[in-house]
Every structure is written in structure tokens, then in C-alpha cells.
Amino acid sequence: STHCISSAASDVYKRQVRNLRGVVLDIGGARGTYDADATNANIVVADIFRRPQNHITADAGALPISTGTLGGILCISVLEHADEPFRLITEANRVLVAGGVLFLSVPWLFETHMEPHDYWRFSQYQLQKWADETGFIVENITPANGRLGLVAHFVQSTAILRWTLGLPLVLLDSFRTPSSRFASQLTVILRKPGAIGGPQPTLEDSLVCPSCHESKTMKIKVNVAHCTKCQSEIINDENGGFIFHRDTA
């Protein structure tokens, strides 16, 4: 999925990424998006489909990651395309360290996109319910706009409408408090309870061998991940990174 988020939401994520440590998984993202801001973190891009942007090709609902080893997860404009979005949130909670953060950007009142793989829309109440059920603490849910901003979003189909209707509505909306009832998108920050402490796990610490399913046995040397226990190897494919499941592309 592409990062279809507002510039304001993007700024929020960049500020948050600066505070992250350890391995941070960017699900469905692109290499380099947050690298400049991740001064204390190692951004690892993952997707279920093989893509040149990936470091890892894997199912985000069943990650090849040890429990409690990731410092953060970015899941931007992805959840609506997942067959089972709740499973992704549950899995995120499993792999995050205590105090680790899950960043979400999800659509609410938003047109369909990336058809036909657009399945869900999310209210703030659904997100709060899932957070409660998975053990996350909701730190923030920020709506992208209010009522007038929503109208502006849908009338900007042509350049004429964008300038004659869209821009005035956006300007008027900027003087109003954003509303989750009328938001086109919601920016969400969920934190796993606990405090981050001590040295953070590396990518080698985090990966689970797909053959013997052991943790902390994968050693990465440039283009090969080698398991020191079962001696299996995974090649770093230039079109998909390390492939941890059957190619679905």
C-alpha cells in the first residue's frame, strides 16, 4: 500500500519515529520514507507481496518475528486492505517490546481505492475496542478533518472544483475542531503497556527461522540470512528482500 496520509499526519509520524529505538517495522511502506528521522531506530520494510521496496516479504498477521522484540510498527494506509485487520493488531501487540508503539493511519469516510482490495473502514470506537481487546493503550486518535473538510475532500475531483470549492472549505475547516465523526482518515497511536529499557533487540535477534522456528539463530551477511541451528538459508532477493513465505505475487 502507498502512504496516503496528510502532510500533517506525516509530520506526526516523523516526530514520533525520532523517539523510537531498536527495530521498527514499516508494513506496506517504502524504503527511505522515515530513515532520516529514525536516528535511533532501524526501519525494516515488510509486505505480503514481493516488491523491490521490501526488506522482508511476509504476512503481517503471522510475522517471522520473535515475541517482544520490535521497538515500533508503522502501519500506514494498510489495515483497510487486510483480510483480517484485527489479526494484524493482535500480532503487532505480540511482537512489540513493552512500551513499543503501533502507529496506524486508517480511513473512515473515504472513497474506495486500490480496488478490488479495499475491504474495511474504521471508526474511533472500533479502534478503541480492538485496543482494549488486544491490551494496547490508546495514546492518541487524531481525525484528519471536520465536516467542512470532509466535503472539501469529496468535491476536489477537478482543478476547477479544487480551487473554487475545495480550498475555501479547507480554509474554513482549519478554524474548526476536527471531528472523528466526519473524518476522512484517523491517525492512531497505540502503545503496549510497560517501559522500554536496556539495549534493544537487533534484526538478527528479532527474526525467527522459517525452517526450525527457533529465535535468535538467524545471522545476516549482506544477501543471506543463515540459521546457525538448522543451517537453512534465506536469500535476500532484490525483488522482495528476505522471503519468509510462499510468493503470492
mmCIF file of C-alpha atoms in Angstrom:
data_model
loop_
_atom_site.group_PDB
_atom_site.id
_atom_site.type_symbol
_atom_site.label_atom_id
_atom_site.label_comp_id
_atom_site.label_asym_id
_atom_site.label_seq_id
_atom_site.Cartn_x
_atom_site.Cartn_y
_atom_site.Cartn_z
ATOM 1 C CA SER A 1 0.000 0.000 0.000
ATOM 2 C CA THR A 2 1.147 3.551 -0.609
ATOM 3 C CA HIS A 3 1.436 6.088 2.179
ATOM 4 C CA CYS A 4 -1.783 8.016 1.502
ATOM 5 C CA ILE A 5 -1.726 10.305 4.535
ATOM 6 C CA SER A 6 -1.989 14.029 5.001
ATOM 7 C CA SER A 7 1.110 16.150 5.422
ATOM 8 C CA ALA A 8 0.009 16.928 8.979
ATOM 9 C CA ALA A 9 -0.271 13.228 9.812
ATOM 10 C CA SER A 10 3.073 12.586 8.131
ATOM 11 C CA ASP A 11 4.681 15.205 10.370
ATOM 12 C CA VAL A 12 3.193 13.489 13.431
ATOM 13 C CA TYR A 13 4.698 10.154 12.407
ATOM 14 C CA LYS A 14 8.089 11.666 11.680
ATOM 15 C CA ARG A 15 8.177 13.286 15.113
ATOM 16 C CA GLN A 16 7.215 10.019 16.756
ATOM 17 C CA VAL A 17 9.759 7.982 14.768
ATOM 18 C CA ARG A 18 12.533 10.178 16.188
ATOM 19 C CA ASN A 19 11.703 8.782 19.624
ATOM 20 C CA LEU A 20 11.752 5.110 18.597
ATOM 21 C CA ARG A 21 14.595 2.710 19.313
ATOM 22 C CA GLY A 22 15.530 -0.721 18.012
ATOM 23 C CA VAL A 23 13.911 -2.413 15.018
ATOM 24 C CA VAL A 24 10.845 -0.621 13.605
ATOM 25 C CA LEU A 25 8.703 -2.499 11.087
ATOM 26 C CA ASP A 26 7.104 -0.409 8.317
ATOM 27 C CA ILE A 27 4.280 -2.580 6.978
ATOM 28 C CA GLY A 28 3.416 -1.834 3.354
ATOM 29 C CA GLY A 29 5.773 1.142 3.267
ATOM 30 C CA ALA A 30 8.672 2.166 1.064
ATOM 31 C CA ARG A 31 12.383 2.258 1.791
ATOM 32 C CA GLY A 32 13.711 5.608 2.918
ATOM 33 C CA THR A 33 10.392 7.208 3.927
ATOM 34 C CA TYR A 34 11.366 7.641 7.585
ATOM 35 C CA ASP A 35 15.081 6.811 7.556
ATOM 36 C CA ALA A 36 16.171 10.418 8.021
ATOM 37 C CA ASP A 37 14.007 10.709 11.147
ATOM 38 C CA ALA A 38 14.886 7.321 12.638
ATOM 39 C CA THR A 39 18.131 8.372 14.283
ATOM 40 C CA ASN A 40 17.915 5.635 16.940
ATOM 41 C CA ALA A 41 15.965 3.005 15.024
ATOM 42 C CA ASN A 42 16.431 0.547 12.177
ATOM 43 C CA ILE A 43 13.475 0.827 9.765
ATOM 44 C CA VAL A 44 12.605 -2.524 8.157
ATOM 45 C CA VAL A 45 10.020 -2.508 5.341
ATOM 46 C CA ALA A 46 7.717 -5.538 5.087
ATOM 47 C CA ASP A 47 4.872 -6.501 2.764
ATOM 48 C CA ILE A 48 2.917 -9.645 1.944
ATOM 49 C CA PHE A 49 3.672 -9.134 -1.758
ATOM 50 C CA ARG A 50 7.144 -9.244 -3.259
ATOM 51 C CA ARG A 51 8.318 -5.703 -4.036
ATOM 52 C CA PRO A 52 11.747 -4.118 -4.550
ATOM 53 C CA GLN A 53 10.958 -1.797 -1.594
ATOM 54 C CA ASN A 54 10.831 -4.730 0.845
ATOM 55 C CA HIS A 55 13.468 -5.793 3.305
ATOM 56 C CA ILE A 56 11.188 -8.702 4.248
ATOM 57 C CA THR A 57 8.315 -10.370 2.409
ATOM 58 C CA ALA A 58 5.942 -11.834 4.978
ATOM 59 C CA ASP A 59 2.337 -11.903 6.208
ATOM 60 C CA ALA A 60 1.846 -9.094 8.741
ATOM 61 C CA GLY A 61 -0.714 -11.272 10.508
ATOM 62 C CA ALA A 62 1.856 -14.026 11.100
ATOM 63 C CA LEU A 63 5.228 -12.294 11.261
ATOM 64 C CA PRO A 64 8.537 -14.217 11.341
ATOM 65 C CA ILE A 65 9.435 -12.135 14.385
ATOM 66 C CA SER A 66 10.152 -13.229 17.959
ATOM 67 C CA THR A 67 7.748 -12.138 20.673
ATOM 68 C CA GLY A 68 8.599 -8.815 22.293
ATOM 69 C CA THR A 69 11.458 -7.707 20.036
ATOM 70 C CA LEU A 70 10.257 -4.725 17.922
ATOM 71 C CA GLY A 71 10.529 -1.154 19.130
ATOM 72 C CA GLY A 72 7.741 0.109 16.874
ATOM 73 C CA ILE A 73 5.453 -0.679 13.947
ATOM 74 C CA LEU A 74 4.203 1.671 11.225
ATOM 75 C CA CYS A 75 1.002 0.540 9.521
ATOM 76 C CA ILE A 76 0.010 3.415 7.250
ATOM 77 C CA SER A 77 -2.994 3.047 4.922
ATOM 78 C CA VAL A 78 -2.708 -0.746 5.098
ATOM 79 C CA LEU A 79 -5.326 -2.055 7.525
ATOM 80 C CA GLU A 80 -8.239 -1.491 5.127
ATOM 81 C CA HIS A 81 -6.592 -3.844 2.613
ATOM 82 C CA ALA A 82 -6.050 -6.724 5.055
ATOM 83 C CA ASP A 83 -8.312 -9.767 5.013
ATOM 84 C CA GLU A 84 -8.257 -9.861 8.817
ATOM 85 C CA PRO A 85 -7.272 -6.449 10.233
ATOM 86 C CA PHE A 86 -7.821 -7.494 13.856
ATOM 87 C CA ARG A 87 -5.225 -10.253 13.385
ATOM 88 C CA LEU A 88 -2.641 -7.623 12.373
ATOM 89 C CA ILE A 89 -3.257 -5.616 15.549
ATOM 90 C CA THR A 90 -3.070 -8.760 17.684
ATOM 91 C CA GLU A 91 0.189 -9.761 16.008
ATOM 92 C CA ALA A 92 1.599 -6.263 16.454
ATOM 93 C CA ASN A 93 0.982 -6.486 20.181
ATOM 94 C CA ARG A 94 2.783 -9.826 20.313
ATOM 95 C CA VAL A 95 5.982 -8.712 18.580
ATOM 96 C CA LEU A 96 6.375 -5.289 20.212
ATOM 97 C CA VAL A 97 8.584 -4.792 23.256
ATOM 98 C CA ALA A 98 6.982 -3.459 26.429
ATOM 99 C CA GLY A 99 6.453 0.239 25.752
ATOM 100 C CA GLY A 100 6.602 -0.322 21.978
ATOM 101 C CA VAL A 101 4.339 1.735 19.731
ATOM 102 C CA LEU A 102 1.971 0.849 16.877
ATOM 103 C CA PHE A 103 1.227 3.769 14.533
ATOM 104 C CA LEU A 104 -1.866 3.458 12.349
ATOM 105 C CA SER A 105 -3.427 5.593 9.654
ATOM 106 C CA VAL A 106 -6.844 4.268 8.684
ATOM 107 C CA PRO A 107 -9.751 5.505 6.546
ATOM 108 C CA TRP A 108 -13.171 6.309 7.931
ATOM 109 C CA LEU A 109 -15.276 8.366 5.470
ATOM 110 C CA PHE A 110 -13.028 7.752 2.484
ATOM 111 C CA GLU A 111 -13.600 6.653 -1.093
ATOM 112 C CA THR A 112 -12.595 3.167 -2.201
ATOM 113 C CA HIS A 113 -9.054 2.842 -3.526
ATOM 114 C CA MET A 114 -6.723 0.120 -4.758
ATOM 115 C CA GLU A 115 -9.815 -1.754 -5.954
ATOM 116 C CA PRO A 116 -10.768 -4.528 -5.595
ATOM 117 C CA HIS A 117 -8.567 -4.937 -2.484
ATOM 118 C CA ASP A 118 -10.289 -2.360 -0.294
ATOM 119 C CA TYR A 119 -12.370 -4.067 2.383
ATOM 120 C CA TRP A 120 -12.797 -2.040 5.578
ATOM 121 C CA ARG A 121 -13.465 1.332 7.209
ATOM 122 C CA PHE A 122 -12.711 2.093 10.870
ATOM 123 C CA SER A 123 -14.472 4.294 13.416
ATOM 124 C CA GLN A 124 -12.655 5.527 16.512
ATOM 125 C CA TYR A 125 -14.893 3.225 18.553
ATOM 126 C CA GLN A 126 -13.814 0.144 16.609
ATOM 127 C CA LEU A 127 -10.174 1.069 17.122
ATOM 128 C CA GLN A 128 -10.702 1.680 20.843
ATOM 129 C CA LYS A 129 -12.491 -1.682 21.162
ATOM 130 C CA TRP A 130 -9.681 -3.545 19.396
ATOM 131 C CA ALA A 131 -7.072 -1.768 21.511
ATOM 132 C CA ASP A 132 -8.882 -2.856 24.674
ATOM 133 C CA GLU A 133 -9.183 -6.441 23.424
ATOM 134 C CA THR A 134 -5.507 -6.732 22.488
ATOM 135 C CA GLY A 135 -4.078 -4.930 25.506
ATOM 136 C CA PHE A 136 -2.944 -1.706 23.824
ATOM 137 C CA ILE A 137 -3.153 1.699 25.443
ATOM 138 C CA VAL A 138 -4.670 4.345 23.141
ATOM 139 C CA GLU A 139 -2.353 7.334 23.346
ATOM 140 C CA ASN A 140 -3.979 9.365 20.617
ATOM 141 C CA ILE A 141 -6.641 9.229 17.905
ATOM 142 C CA THR A 142 -6.489 12.287 15.656
ATOM 143 C CA PRO A 143 -9.126 12.959 12.968
ATOM 144 C CA ALA A 144 -7.825 14.437 9.729
ATOM 145 C CA ASN A 145 -10.626 16.969 9.337
ATOM 146 C CA GLY A 146 -14.083 18.150 10.318
ATOM 147 C CA ARG A 147 -17.409 18.362 8.485
ATOM 148 C CA LEU A 148 -16.302 21.050 6.010
ATOM 149 C CA GLY A 149 -13.003 19.302 5.366
ATOM 150 C CA LEU A 150 -14.890 16.130 4.504
ATOM 151 C CA VAL A 151 -16.985 17.970 1.946
ATOM 152 C CA ALA A 152 -13.808 19.512 0.543
ATOM 153 C CA HIS A 153 -12.237 16.065 0.256
ATOM 154 C CA PHE A 154 -15.028 14.807 -1.987
ATOM 155 C CA VAL A 155 -15.526 17.913 -4.188
ATOM 156 C CA GLN A 156 -11.898 18.164 -5.325
ATOM 157 C CA SER A 157 -12.353 15.893 -8.336
ATOM 158 C CA THR A 158 -11.254 18.569 -10.828
ATOM 159 C CA ALA A 159 -8.863 21.509 -10.699
ATOM 160 C CA ILE A 160 -11.758 23.988 -11.002
ATOM 161 C CA LEU A 161 -13.640 22.449 -8.087
ATOM 162 C CA ARG A 162 -10.447 22.209 -6.069
ATOM 163 C CA TRP A 163 -9.809 25.941 -6.276
ATOM 164 C CA THR A 164 -13.408 27.253 -6.255
ATOM 165 C CA LEU A 165 -14.879 24.948 -3.583
ATOM 166 C CA GLY A 166 -12.195 22.726 -2.097
ATOM 167 C CA LEU A 167 -9.697 25.351 -0.969
ATOM 168 C CA PRO A 168 -12.254 27.702 0.679
ATOM 169 C CA LEU A 169 -13.812 24.745 2.520
ATOM 170 C CA VAL A 170 -10.403 23.543 3.717
ATOM 171 C CA LEU A 171 -9.563 27.035 4.980
ATOM 172 C CA LEU A 172 -12.878 27.296 6.831
ATOM 173 C CA ASP A 173 -12.400 23.801 8.259
ATOM 174 C CA SER A 174 -8.989 24.766 9.628
ATOM 175 C CA PHE A 175 -10.739 27.124 12.081
ATOM 176 C CA ARG A 176 -12.933 24.321 13.415
ATOM 177 C CA THR A 177 -12.040 21.441 15.720
ATOM 178 C CA PRO A 178 -11.503 18.207 13.721
ATOM 179 C CA SER A 179 -14.212 15.631 14.310
ATOM 180 C CA SER A 180 -13.844 11.849 14.280
ATOM 181 C CA ARG A 181 -17.495 11.655 13.176
ATOM 182 C CA PHE A 182 -16.682 13.337 9.863
ATOM 183 C CA ALA A 183 -13.004 12.452 9.419
ATOM 184 C CA SER A 184 -11.812 11.048 6.119
ATOM 185 C CA GLN A 185 -8.904 9.426 7.994
ATOM 186 C CA LEU A 186 -7.808 8.762 11.561
ATOM 187 C CA THR A 187 -4.229 8.853 12.812
ATOM 188 C CA VAL A 188 -3.804 6.467 15.736
ATOM 189 C CA ILE A 189 -1.017 5.880 18.258
ATOM 190 C CA LEU A 190 -1.250 2.684 20.340
ATOM 191 C CA ARG A 191 1.304 1.744 22.989
ATOM 192 C CA LYS A 192 1.984 -1.637 24.533
ATOM 193 C CA PRO A 193 1.971 -1.324 28.347
ATOM 194 C CA GLY A 194 5.323 -1.184 30.091
ATOM 195 C CA ALA A 195 8.538 0.754 29.815
ATOM 196 C CA ILE A 196 11.307 0.299 27.261
ATOM 197 C CA GLY A 197 14.584 -0.425 28.979
ATOM 198 C CA GLY A 198 18.075 -1.657 28.223
ATOM 199 C CA PRO A 199 19.618 -2.419 24.826
ATOM 200 C CA GLN A 200 17.025 -3.035 22.114
ATOM 201 C CA PRO A 201 16.967 -6.274 20.070
ATOM 202 C CA THR A 202 18.591 -6.164 16.627
ATOM 203 C CA LEU A 203 17.047 -7.533 13.427
ATOM 204 C CA GLU A 204 19.015 -10.763 13.912
ATOM 205 C CA ASP A 205 17.576 -11.028 17.418
ATOM 206 C CA SER A 206 14.066 -10.479 16.076
ATOM 207 C CA LEU A 207 13.926 -12.900 13.149
ATOM 208 C CA VAL A 208 12.583 -16.427 13.548
ATOM 209 C CA CYS A 209 13.955 -19.202 11.323
ATOM 210 C CA PRO A 210 11.145 -20.344 8.991
ATOM 211 C CA SER A 211 12.524 -23.901 8.925
ATOM 212 C CA CYS A 212 13.211 -24.780 12.575
ATOM 213 C CA HIS A 213 11.192 -21.887 14.063
ATOM 214 C CA GLU A 214 13.942 -21.029 16.521
ATOM 215 C CA SER A 215 14.581 -17.472 17.685
ATOM 216 C CA LYS A 216 17.916 -15.651 17.730
ATOM 217 C CA THR A 217 19.527 -18.153 15.346
ATOM 218 C CA MET A 218 19.445 -16.074 12.140
ATOM 219 C CA LYS A 219 22.726 -14.417 11.152
ATOM 220 C CA ILE A 220 22.594 -11.912 8.304
ATOM 221 C CA LYS A 221 25.551 -11.471 5.953
ATOM 222 C CA VAL A 222 24.716 -8.984 3.199
ATOM 223 C CA ASN A 223 22.425 -11.063 0.964
ATOM 224 C CA VAL A 224 21.996 -14.238 3.009
ATOM 225 C CA ALA A 225 20.244 -14.970 6.320
ATOM 226 C CA HIS A 226 21.738 -18.166 7.766
ATOM 227 C CA CYS A 227 20.289 -20.217 10.650
ATOM 228 C CA THR A 228 23.040 -21.393 12.989
ATOM 229 C CA LYS A 229 20.860 -24.241 14.300
ATOM 230 C CA CYS A 230 19.352 -25.981 11.237
ATOM 231 C CA GLN A 231 21.780 -24.469 8.685
ATOM 232 C CA SER A 232 18.957 -23.297 6.401
ATOM 233 C CA GLU A 233 19.460 -20.133 4.373
ATOM 234 C CA ILE A 234 17.231 -17.392 3.018
ATOM 235 C CA ILE A 235 18.477 -15.357 0.082
ATOM 236 C CA ASN A 236 17.934 -11.608 0.049
ATOM 237 C CA ASP A 237 16.012 -11.302 -3.238
ATOM 238 C CA GLU A 238 16.356 -7.883 -4.908
ATOM 239 C CA ASN A 239 12.629 -8.071 -5.782
ATOM 240 C CA GLY A 240 11.383 -8.912 -2.318
ATOM 241 C CA GLY A 241 14.090 -8.884 0.329
ATOM 242 C CA PHE A 242 14.164 -11.936 2.589
ATOM 243 C CA ILE A 243 11.194 -14.104 1.573
ATOM 244 C CA PHE A 244 9.518 -15.708 4.580
ATOM 245 C CA HIS A 245 6.542 -17.320 2.861
ATOM 246 C CA ARG A 246 5.329 -18.593 -0.490
ATOM 247 C CA ASP A 247 5.383 -15.889 -3.172
ATOM 248 C CA THR A 248 1.849 -14.521 -3.520
ATOM 249 C CA ALA A 249 2.535 -12.010 -6.278
#
